[in-house]
């Protein structure tokens, strides 16, 4: 019996509309309140979306600016190993890759994604793991370009590495340095 009194008290309303005009006025007021809340929510969502877009744009700009450092390391070291030292192109590519990935990890971690965690070596392992995927892509492009099509090695390297850079950005952003 006590339970029934509690349930009914929750349903109490101080004022019930006495006529159609009062009912319509209360309904309009409720709709206006709802629309105002909805508009405020949409504005907050739009502001947050714009902030995320701006952050992503700045990340991409930093990646292009600072990522060019690892590109320069990769291509110049490939040129040194392959052209100047006469090392076989796949071995030269691997050696250049190791040096540029190490450079890229620290630049991406500290400058591009501004990522801080207490596990930098775990991140480095994940970073190298994702870079293996694009390394395989780049090696395949080198093999096709140099061995099958006879395209000069440095030119083929630039094409392959350009595709790898795009993949590396998304893998770094979505896998290695994602915000938790």
CSV table of C-alpha atoms in Angstrom, one decimal:
chain,number,residue,atom,x,y,z
A,1,UNK,CA,0.0,0.0,0.0
A,2,UNK,CA,2.8,2.4,0.9
A,3,UNK,CA,4.4,1.7,-2.5
A,4,UNK,CA,1.3,2.9,-4.4
A,5,UNK,CA,1.4,6.3,-2.6
A,6,UNK,CA,5.1,6.8,-3.6
A,7,UNK,CA,4.4,5.8,-7.2
A,8,UNK,CA,1.5,8.3,-7.5
A,9,UNK,CA,3.4,11.1,-5.9
A,10,UNK,CA,6.0,10.9,-8.7
A,11,UNK,CA,3.3,11.5,-11.3
A,12,UNK,CA,1.8,14.6,-9.6
A,13,UNK,CA,1.8,17.8,-11.6
A,14,UNK,CA,1.2,21.2,-10.0
A,15,UNK,CA,-0.9,22.5,-12.7
A,16,UNK,CA,-2.9,20.9,-15.4
A,17,UNK,CA,-4.1,23.0,-18.4
A,18,UNK,CA,-7.7,24.0,-17.9
A,19,UNK,CA,-8.5,24.6,-21.5
A,20,UNK,CA,-7.1,24.2,-25.0
A,21,UNK,CA,-5.4,27.6,-25.0
A,22,UNK,CA,-3.4,26.7,-21.8
A,23,UNK,CA,-2.6,23.3,-23.2
A,24,UNK,CA,-1.3,24.8,-26.4
A,25,UNK,CA,0.7,27.5,-24.5
A,26,UNK,CA,2.4,24.8,-22.4
A,27,UNK,CA,3.0,22.6,-25.4
A,28,UNK,CA,4.6,25.5,-27.3
A,29,UNK,CA,6.8,26.4,-24.2
A,30,UNK,CA,7.9,22.8,-24.0
A,31,UNK,CA,8.7,22.7,-27.8
A,32,UNK,CA,10.7,26.0,-27.5
A,33,UNK,CA,12.7,24.6,-24.5
A,34,UNK,CA,13.4,21.4,-26.5
A,35,UNK,CA,14.5,23.4,-29.6
A,36,UNK,CA,16.8,25.6,-27.5
A,37,UNK,CA,18.4,22.5,-25.9
A,38,UNK,CA,18.8,20.9,-29.3
A,39,UNK,CA,20.3,24.0,-30.8
A,40,UNK,CA,22.8,24.3,-27.9
A,41,UNK,CA,23.7,20.7,-28.4
A,42,UNK,CA,24.2,21.1,-32.1
A,43,UNK,CA,26.4,24.2,-31.5
A,44,UNK,CA,28.5,22.3,-29.0
A,45,UNK,CA,28.8,19.4,-31.3
A,46,UNK,CA,29.8,21.7,-34.2
A,47,UNK,CA,32.4,23.5,-32.1
A,48,UNK,CA,33.9,20.2,-30.9
A,49,UNK,CA,33.9,18.9,-34.5
A,50,UNK,CA,35.7,22.1,-35.7
A,51,UNK,CA,38.3,21.7,-32.9
A,52,UNK,CA,38.9,18.1,-33.9
A,53,UNK,CA,39.2,19.0,-37.6
A,54,UNK,CA,41.7,21.9,-36.7
A,55,UNK,CA,43.7,19.5,-34.5
A,56,UNK,CA,43.9,16.9,-37.3
A,57,UNK,CA,44.8,19.6,-39.8
A,58,UNK,CA,47.7,20.8,-37.6
A,59,UNK,CA,48.8,17.2,-37.1
A,60,UNK,CA,48.9,16.6,-40.8
A,61,UNK,CA,50.9,19.9,-41.3
A,62,UNK,CA,53.4,18.9,-38.6
A,63,UNK,CA,53.6,15.4,-40.2
A,64,UNK,CA,54.4,16.9,-43.6
A,65,UNK,CA,56.9,19.4,-42.2
A,66,UNK,CA,58.7,17.1,-39.8
A,67,UNK,CA,58.0,13.9,-41.7
A,68,UNK,CA,60.1,15.3,-44.5
A,69,UNK,CA,63.1,14.8,-42.2
A,70,UNK,CA,62.7,11.0,-42.2
A,71,UNK,CA,62.0,11.1,-46.0
A,72,UNK,CA,65.3,12.9,-46.5
A,73,UNK,CA,67.1,10.4,-44.3
A,74,UNK,CA,65.5,7.5,-46.1
A,75,UNK,CA,66.1,8.6,-49.7
A,76,UNK,CA,69.5,10.1,-49.1
A,77,UNK,CA,70.7,7.0,-47.2
A,78,UNK,CA,69.3,4.8,-49.9
A,79,UNK,CA,71.2,6.8,-52.5
A,80,UNK,CA,74.4,6.6,-50.5
A,81,UNK,CA,74.1,2.8,-49.9
A,82,UNK,CA,72.9,2.0,-53.4
A,83,UNK,CA,74.7,4.4,-55.7
A,84,UNK,CA,77.8,5.4,-53.8
A,85,UNK,CA,78.6,2.2,-51.9
A,86,UNK,CA,77.2,-0.2,-54.5
A,87,UNK,CA,75.1,-2.2,-52.0
A,88,UNK,CA,72.3,-4.3,-53.6
A,89,UNK,CA,69.1,-2.2,-53.7
A,90,UNK,CA,66.9,-4.3,-51.4
A,91,UNK,CA,69.7,-4.3,-48.7
A,92,UNK,CA,70.3,-0.6,-49.2
A,93,UNK,CA,66.5,-0.1,-48.9
A,94,UNK,CA,66.4,-2.0,-45.6
A,95,UNK,CA,69.4,-0.1,-44.1
A,96,UNK,CA,67.9,3.2,-45.1
A,97,UNK,CA,64.5,2.1,-43.7
A,98,UNK,CA,65.9,1.2,-40.3
A,99,UNK,CA,67.6,4.6,-40.0
A,100,UNK,CA,64.6,6.6,-41.2
A,101,UNK,CA,62.1,4.7,-39.0
A,102,UNK,CA,64.2,5.4,-35.9
A,103,UNK,CA,64.3,9.1,-36.9
A,104,UNK,CA,60.5,9.1,-37.6
A,105,UNK,CA,59.5,7.4,-34.4
A,106,UNK,CA,61.0,10.1,-32.2
A,107,UNK,CA,59.9,13.0,-34.4
A,108,UNK,CA,56.4,11.7,-34.7
A,109,UNK,CA,56.1,10.9,-31.0
A,110,UNK,CA,57.5,14.2,-29.7
A,111,UNK,CA,56.5,16.7,-32.4
A,112,UNK,CA,53.8,15.5,-34.7
A,113,UNK,CA,51.4,13.7,-32.4
A,114,UNK,CA,52.8,15.2,-29.1
A,115,UNK,CA,52.2,11.8,-27.5
A,116,UNK,CA,53.3,11.1,-24.0
A,117,UNK,CA,53.2,7.8,-22.2
A,118,UNK,CA,55.3,5.8,-19.8
A,119,UNK,CA,55.9,3.0,-22.4
A,120,UNK,CA,58.0,4.6,-25.3
A,121,UNK,CA,59.7,1.3,-26.1
A,122,UNK,CA,56.4,-0.6,-26.4
A,123,UNK,CA,55.2,2.2,-28.7
A,124,UNK,CA,58.5,1.9,-30.7
A,125,UNK,CA,57.8,-1.8,-31.2
A,126,UNK,CA,54.3,-1.0,-32.4
A,127,UNK,CA,55.7,1.7,-34.6
A,128,UNK,CA,58.2,-0.6,-36.2
A,129,UNK,CA,55.4,-3.2,-36.6
A,130,UNK,CA,53.2,-0.8,-38.6
A,131,UNK,CA,56.2,0.4,-40.6
A,132,UNK,CA,56.9,-3.2,-41.7
A,133,UNK,CA,53.6,-3.1,-43.6
A,134,UNK,CA,54.6,-0.1,-45.6
A,135,UNK,CA,58.2,-1.3,-45.9
A,136,UNK,CA,56.9,-4.5,-47.7
A,137,UNK,CA,54.8,-2.2,-50.0
A,138,UNK,CA,57.8,-0.1,-50.7
A,139,UNK,CA,60.1,-3.1,-51.3
A,140,UNK,CA,57.5,-4.6,-53.8
A,141,UNK,CA,57.4,-1.3,-55.6
A,142,UNK,CA,61.2,-1.2,-55.8
A,143,UNK,CA,61.3,-4.8,-57.1
A,144,UNK,CA,58.6,-4.0,-59.8
A,145,UNK,CA,60.2,-0.7,-60.8
A,146,UNK,CA,63.9,-1.7,-60.9
A,147,UNK,CA,63.8,-5.5,-61.6
A,148,UNK,CA,60.8,-5.8,-63.9
A,149,UNK,CA,60.4,-2.3,-65.5
A,150,UNK,CA,64.0,-1.1,-65.5
A,151,UNK,CA,63.1,2.2,-63.9
A,152,UNK,CA,66.1,4.0,-62.2
A,153,UNK,CA,66.4,3.0,-58.5
A,154,UNK,CA,66.3,6.5,-56.9
A,155,UNK,CA,63.2,7.5,-58.9
A,156,UNK,CA,61.5,4.2,-58.0
A,157,UNK,CA,62.4,4.7,-54.4
A,158,UNK,CA,60.8,8.2,-54.4
A,159,UNK,CA,57.5,6.7,-55.8
A,160,UNK,CA,57.5,3.8,-53.3
A,161,UNK,CA,58.4,6.0,-50.3
A,162,UNK,CA,55.7,8.5,-51.2
A,163,UNK,CA,53.1,5.9,-51.0
A,164,UNK,CA,54.6,4.5,-47.8
A,165,UNK,CA,54.5,8.0,-46.2
A,166,UNK,CA,50.7,8.3,-46.7
A,167,UNK,CA,50.2,4.8,-45.2
A,168,UNK,CA,52.6,5.6,-42.3
A,169,UNK,CA,50.6,8.7,-41.3
A,170,UNK,CA,47.4,6.9,-40.9
A,171,UNK,CA,48.9,3.9,-39.2
A,172,UNK,CA,50.8,6.1,-36.7
A,173,UNK,CA,47.6,8.2,-36.0
A,174,UNK,CA,45.2,5.3,-35.7
A,175,UNK,CA,47.4,2.6,-34.2
A,176,UNK,CA,50.6,3.8,-32.6
A,177,UNK,CA,49.8,7.3,-31.2
A,178,UNK,CA,46.0,7.1,-30.8
A,179,UNK,CA,44.5,8.9,-27.9
A,180,UNK,CA,43.0,6.5,-25.4
